[in-house]
mmCIF file of C-alpha atoms in Angstrom:
data_model
loop_
_atom_site.group_PDB
_atom_site.id
_atom_site.type_symbol
_atom_site.label_atom_id
_atom_site.label_comp_id
_atom_site.label_asym_id
_atom_site.label_seq_id
_atom_site.Cartn_x
_atom_site.Cartn_y
_atom_site.Cartn_z
ATOM 1 C CA MET A 1 0.000 0.000 0.000
ATOM 2 C CA LEU A 2 2.897 2.369 0.697
ATOM 3 C CA THR A 3 3.986 2.434 -2.947
ATOM 4 C CA GLY A 4 0.654 4.006 -3.852
ATOM 5 C CA CYS A 5 0.439 6.565 -1.077
ATOM 6 C CA PHE A 6 1.774 10.086 -0.805
ATOM 7 C CA GLU A 7 2.404 10.221 2.918
ATOM 8 C CA PHE A 8 2.684 7.697 5.710
ATOM 9 C CA GLU A 9 3.033 8.082 9.470
ATOM 10 C CA GLN A 10 3.310 5.329 12.084
ATOM 11 C CA HIS A 11 3.272 6.205 15.771
ATOM 12 C CA PHE A 12 3.754 3.814 18.678
ATOM 13 C CA GLU A 13 2.790 4.734 22.227
ATOM 14 C CA PHE A 14 3.967 2.473 25.036
ATOM 15 C CA GLU A 15 2.416 2.748 28.497
ATOM 16 C CA ALA A 16 4.024 1.915 31.851
ATOM 17 C CA ASP A 17 1.506 -0.915 32.355
ATOM 18 C CA GLY A 18 2.777 -2.777 29.269
ATOM 19 C CA ASN A 19 -0.051 -1.820 26.936
ATOM 20 C CA ALA A 20 0.501 -0.019 23.653
ATOM 21 C CA ALA A 21 -1.221 1.741 20.773
ATOM 22 C CA ALA A 22 0.038 1.749 17.190
ATOM 23 C CA THR A 23 -1.491 4.404 14.956
ATOM 24 C CA GLY A 24 -0.794 4.451 11.230
ATOM 25 C CA LYS A 25 -1.951 7.199 8.879
ATOM 26 C CA ILE A 26 -1.987 6.756 5.115
ATOM 27 C CA VAL A 27 -2.562 10.003 3.218
ATOM 28 C CA MET A 28 -3.513 10.098 -0.458
ATOM 29 C CA ASP A 29 -4.662 12.763 -2.865
ATOM 30 C CA ALA A 30 -8.447 12.431 -3.208
ATOM 31 C CA ALA A 31 -8.205 12.551 -7.015
ATOM 32 C CA VAL A 32 -5.772 9.615 -7.038
ATOM 33 C CA VAL A 33 -8.054 7.674 -4.680
ATOM 34 C CA ALA A 34 -10.988 8.233 -7.023
ATOM 35 C CA MET A 35 -9.019 6.718 -9.916
ATOM 36 C CA THR A 36 -7.918 3.647 -7.950
ATOM 37 C CA GLU A 37 -11.403 3.047 -6.553
ATOM 38 C CA ARG A 38 -12.840 3.026 -10.087
ATOM 39 C CA ASP A 39 -10.754 -0.116 -10.587
ATOM 40 C CA GLY A 40 -12.509 -1.732 -7.631
ATOM 41 C CA LYS A 41 -9.688 -1.156 -5.143
ATOM 42 C CA PRO A 42 -11.053 0.505 -1.988
ATOM 43 C CA PHE A 43 -8.690 2.956 -0.334
ATOM 44 C CA CYS A 44 -9.915 2.502 3.213
ATOM 45 C CA ASP A 45 -12.491 0.090 4.629
ATOM 46 C CA GLU A 46 -13.750 1.479 7.940
ATOM 47 C CA GLU A 47 -14.103 -1.204 10.599
ATOM 48 C CA VAL A 48 -13.620 -2.169 14.242
ATOM 49 C CA VAL A 49 -12.182 -5.654 14.711
ATOM 50 C CA ALA A 50 -10.940 -7.501 17.807
ATOM 51 C CA THR A 51 -8.359 -10.217 17.121
ATOM 52 C CA GLY A 52 -7.123 -11.964 20.251
ATOM 53 C CA GLU A 53 -5.862 -9.278 22.626
ATOM 54 C CA VAL A 54 -5.607 -6.571 19.961
ATOM 55 C CA GLU A 55 -8.418 -4.265 18.867
ATOM 56 C CA LYS A 56 -8.113 -2.700 15.416
ATOM 57 C CA THR A 57 -10.036 0.412 14.399
ATOM 58 C CA VAL A 58 -9.964 1.817 10.861
ATOM 59 C CA THR A 59 -11.428 5.245 10.085
ATOM 60 C CA LYS A 60 -11.462 7.475 7.012
ATOM 61 C CA SER A 61 -11.390 11.280 7.021
ATOM 62 C CA THR A 62 -10.843 14.200 4.647
ATOM 63 C CA VAL A 63 -8.189 16.882 5.148
ATOM 64 C CA GLU A 64 -8.342 19.575 2.455
ATOM 65 C CA ALA A 65 -7.630 17.728 -0.853
ATOM 66 C CA ASP A 66 -6.439 14.542 0.851
ATOM 67 C CA LEU A 67 -8.114 11.412 2.122
ATOM 68 C CA VAL A 68 -6.645 9.992 5.342
ATOM 69 C CA CYS A 69 -6.973 6.367 6.393
ATOM 70 C CA THR A 70 -6.167 5.942 10.101
ATOM 71 C CA ILE A 71 -5.483 2.459 11.449
ATOM 72 C CA GLU A 72 -5.185 2.118 15.224
ATOM 73 C CA MET A 73 -4.267 -1.061 17.085
ATOM 74 C CA THR A 74 -4.393 -1.274 20.877
ATOM 75 C CA GLY A 75 -3.569 -4.001 23.388
ATOM 76 C CA GLU A 76 -0.608 -5.685 25.097
ATOM 77 C CA MET A 77 2.501 -4.234 23.473
ATOM 78 C CA GLN A 78 4.086 -7.418 22.103
ATOM 79 C CA GLN A 79 0.734 -8.419 20.623
ATOM 80 C CA VAL A 80 0.328 -4.977 19.045
ATOM 81 C CA ILE A 81 3.769 -5.085 17.400
ATOM 82 C CA GLN A 82 3.045 -8.590 16.121
ATOM 83 C CA ALA A 83 -0.254 -7.357 14.642
ATOM 84 C CA VAL A 84 1.549 -4.450 12.937
ATOM 85 C CA ALA A 85 4.153 -6.850 11.511
ATOM 86 C CA GLU A 86 1.480 -9.215 10.208
ATOM 87 C CA ALA A 87 -0.437 -6.332 8.606
ATOM 88 C CA ALA A 88 2.720 -5.327 6.713
ATOM 89 C CA THR A 89 3.417 -8.849 5.410
ATOM 90 C CA THR A 90 3.773 -9.009 1.620
ATOM 91 C CA THR A 91 5.084 -11.463 -0.945
ATOM 92 C CA ALA A 92 8.105 -9.234 -1.624
ATOM 93 C CA GLU A 93 11.609 -10.651 -1.126
ATOM 94 C CA ASP A 94 12.360 -7.845 1.341
ATOM 95 C CA PRO A 95 9.072 -7.124 3.175
ATOM 96 C CA PRO A 96 8.595 -4.450 5.859
ATOM 97 C CA THR A 97 9.286 -5.709 9.380
ATOM 98 C CA ALA A 98 8.496 -4.596 12.933
ATOM 99 C CA MET A 99 10.213 -6.191 15.939
ATOM 100 C CA LEU A 100 10.180 -5.503 19.687
ATOM 101 C CA SER A 101 12.850 -7.072 21.900
ATOM 102 C CA ASP A 102 13.039 -7.027 25.700
ATOM 103 C CA ASP A 103 16.388 -6.971 27.510
ATOM 104 C CA ASN A 104 15.510 -7.032 31.223
ATOM 105 C CA GLY A 105 13.029 -4.195 30.953
ATOM 106 C CA ARG A 106 14.921 -2.240 28.301
ATOM 107 C CA PHE A 107 12.948 -2.519 25.065
ATOM 108 C CA THR A 108 14.147 -2.035 21.491
ATOM 109 C CA LEU A 109 11.702 -1.339 18.676
ATOM 110 C CA THR A 110 13.107 -1.825 15.176
ATOM 111 C CA ILE A 111 11.202 -0.913 12.016
ATOM 112 C CA HIS A 112 12.632 -1.853 8.618
ATOM 113 C CA LEU A 113 10.987 -0.519 5.472
ATOM 114 C CA PRO A 114 12.678 -1.511 2.192
ATOM 115 C CA SER A 115 13.375 1.035 -0.524
ATOM 116 C CA LEU A 116 10.245 2.166 -2.357
ATOM 117 C CA LYS A 117 12.212 2.653 -5.572
ATOM 118 C CA GLU A 118 10.938 0.756 -8.616
ATOM 119 C CA ASP A 119 12.980 -2.393 -9.245
ATOM 120 C CA GLU A 120 12.679 -2.644 -13.020
ATOM 121 C CA PRO A 121 14.037 0.191 -15.203
ATOM 122 C CA PRO A 122 11.865 1.171 -18.181
ATOM 123 C CA SER A 123 12.678 -0.066 -21.674
ATOM 124 C CA GLU A 124 14.516 2.308 -24.038
ATOM 125 C CA GLN A 125 11.382 3.244 -25.976
ATOM 126 C CA ASP A 126 9.497 4.013 -22.753
ATOM 127 C CA GLU A 127 12.384 5.755 -21.003
ATOM 128 C CA GLU A 128 11.403 9.302 -21.971
ATOM 129 C CA MET A 129 7.784 8.811 -20.973
ATOM 130 C CA ALA A 130 8.825 7.105 -17.718
ATOM 131 C CA GLU A 131 11.126 10.017 -16.869
ATOM 132 C CA MET A 132 8.350 12.531 -17.464
ATOM 133 C CA MET A 133 5.913 10.531 -15.345
ATOM 134 C CA GLN A 134 8.461 10.210 -12.552
ATOM 135 C CA GLN A 135 9.076 13.963 -12.474
ATOM 136 C CA MET A 136 5.334 14.590 -12.243
ATOM 137 C CA PHE A 137 5.055 12.014 -9.463
ATOM 138 C CA LEU A 138 7.971 13.448 -7.488
ATOM 139 C CA ALA A 139 6.511 16.945 -7.841
ATOM 140 C CA ARG A 140 3.336 15.718 -6.132
ATOM 141 C CA LEU A 141 5.477 14.303 -3.325
ATOM 142 C CA SER A 142 6.896 17.724 -2.498
ATOM 143 C CA GLY A 143 6.487 18.368 1.216
ATOM 144 C CA ARG A 144 5.262 14.824 1.854
ATOM 145 C CA VAL A 145 7.055 12.713 4.451
ATOM 146 C CA LEU A 146 7.513 9.225 5.807
ATOM 147 C CA ARG A 147 7.511 9.412 9.611
ATOM 148 C CA PHE A 148 7.961 6.923 12.431
ATOM 149 C CA SER A 149 7.734 7.852 16.101
ATOM 150 C CA VAL A 150 7.630 6.350 19.585
ATOM 151 C CA THR A 151 6.245 7.760 22.816
ATOM 152 C CA ALA A 152 7.343 6.018 26.024
ATOM 153 C CA PRO A 153 8.018 6.946 29.665
ATOM 154 C CA GLU A 154 11.747 7.194 28.888
ATOM 155 C CA ILE A 155 13.586 7.124 25.559
ATOM 156 C CA ILE A 156 17.133 5.808 26.009
ATOM 157 C CA GLU A 157 18.450 6.151 22.459
ATOM 158 C CA THR A 158 17.292 6.305 18.852
ATOM 159 C CA ASN A 159 18.607 6.838 15.333
ATOM 160 C CA GLY A 160 16.016 9.618 15.040
ATOM 161 C CA THR A 161 15.602 12.656 17.278
ATOM 162 C CA ILE A 162 14.506 12.793 20.917
ATOM 163 C CA SER A 163 12.122 15.414 22.305
ATOM 164 C CA ASP A 164 13.303 17.796 25.022
ATOM 165 C CA ASP A 165 11.366 15.921 27.695
ATOM 166 C CA GLY A 166 12.925 12.593 26.655
ATOM 167 C CA THR A 167 9.636 10.808 25.968
ATOM 168 C CA VAL A 168 9.286 10.957 22.157
ATOM 169 C CA ALA A 169 11.603 9.630 19.435
ATOM 170 C CA THR A 170 10.945 10.597 15.803
ATOM 171 C CA LEU A 171 12.438 9.726 12.433
ATOM 172 C CA THR A 172 11.289 11.744 9.406
ATOM 173 C CA ARG A 173 12.284 11.154 5.785
ATOM 174 C CA PRO A 174 11.099 13.033 2.696
ATOM 175 C CA MET A 175 8.800 10.744 0.740
ATOM 176 C CA ALA A 176 10.545 11.708 -2.525
ATOM 177 C CA ASP A 177 13.831 10.411 -1.099
ATOM 178 C CA ALA A 178 12.191 7.124 -0.051
ATOM 179 C CA PHE A 179 10.965 6.612 -3.637
ATOM 180 C CA THR A 180 14.268 7.460 -5.363
ATOM 181 C CA SER A 181 16.896 6.048 -3.006
ATOM 182 C CA ASP A 182 18.107 2.445 -2.849
ATOM 183 C CA GLU A 183 18.471 2.795 0.918
ATOM 184 C CA PRO A 184 15.776 1.316 3.186
ATOM 185 C CA THR A 185 14.169 3.282 6.001
ATOM 186 C CA ILE A 186 15.266 1.923 9.384
ATOM 187 C CA PHE A 187 13.914 3.274 12.659
ATOM 188 C CA ARG A 188 15.380 1.984 15.912
ATOM 189 C CA THR A 189 14.461 3.185 19.385
ATOM 190 C CA VAL A 190 15.466 1.896 22.820
ATOM 191 C CA PHE A 191 13.140 2.782 25.689
ATOM 192 C CA GLU A 192 12.079 1.871 29.212
ATOM 193 C CA LEU A 193 8.619 1.860 30.738
ATOM 194 C CA GLY A 194 9.794 3.418 34.006
ATOM 195 C CA ASP A 195 11.653 6.721 34.220
ATOM 196 C CA SER A 196 14.537 5.344 36.259
ATOM 197 C CA GLY A 197 16.862 7.934 34.771
ATOM 198 C CA ALA A 198 14.787 10.795 36.173
ATOM 199 C CA LEU A 199 14.787 9.099 39.584
ATOM 200 C CA GLU A 200 18.568 8.859 39.537
ATOM 201 C CA ARG A 201 18.849 12.547 38.642
ATOM 202 C CA VAL A 202 16.691 13.478 41.638
ATOM 203 C CA ARG A 203 18.775 11.263 43.917
ATOM 204 C CA GLY A 204 21.892 12.907 42.526
ATOM 205 C CA LEU A 205 20.597 16.335 43.537
ATOM 206 C CA PHE A 206 20.115 15.173 47.123
ATOM 207 C CA ARG A 207 23.557 13.578 47.199
ATOM 208 C CA SER A 208 25.082 16.853 45.990
ATOM 209 C CA ASP A 209 23.322 18.743 48.779
ATOM 210 C CA GLU A 210 24.655 16.302 51.371
ATOM 211 C CA GLU A 211 28.209 16.657 50.028
ATOM 212 C CA VAL A 212 27.996 20.443 50.303
ATOM 213 C CA GLU A 213 26.992 20.182 54.003
#
């Protein structure tokens, strides 16, 4: 589905009690959606489905000239990540993956999205037309992004950026780059469900006061 969309965001929110919510947003130009739906391919089927311990809710909305399909999954965090991984399963040799590992309470979320670049180059006779079509396509991707983010009680490290309060990690990539580069999009974030680091900082302040006395 990503290869036909103009913007994609996936946010994961992990709670201290071990539950999580994964919210994905697929944004497409309404005119493009109209063309694909004429071929019998629905853009977004609204539904509420409970599978095991995970509840999935799909809603469709309109934002200016775009249609937005929002897919939210909630439940126990390992089950949620497994549901996200299964939803992304394709027959491609290098499919998207989502994995969550637990190292004694320190969790690592790893998202791997392969390059969205077309595998097969156009034939010589179609090269000029393909180049023109690609330039038109890339122009429509201007300002569009691919974004992954995590909210957790404490972010330890990430290959993205960390918010000032240390609770949100974000990786943003221009969608045009994702469609023209051979490089995959990899988002990795290490987090904990308890803010032990903040507790240590508070203890450090008290120890400093005692040393001064």
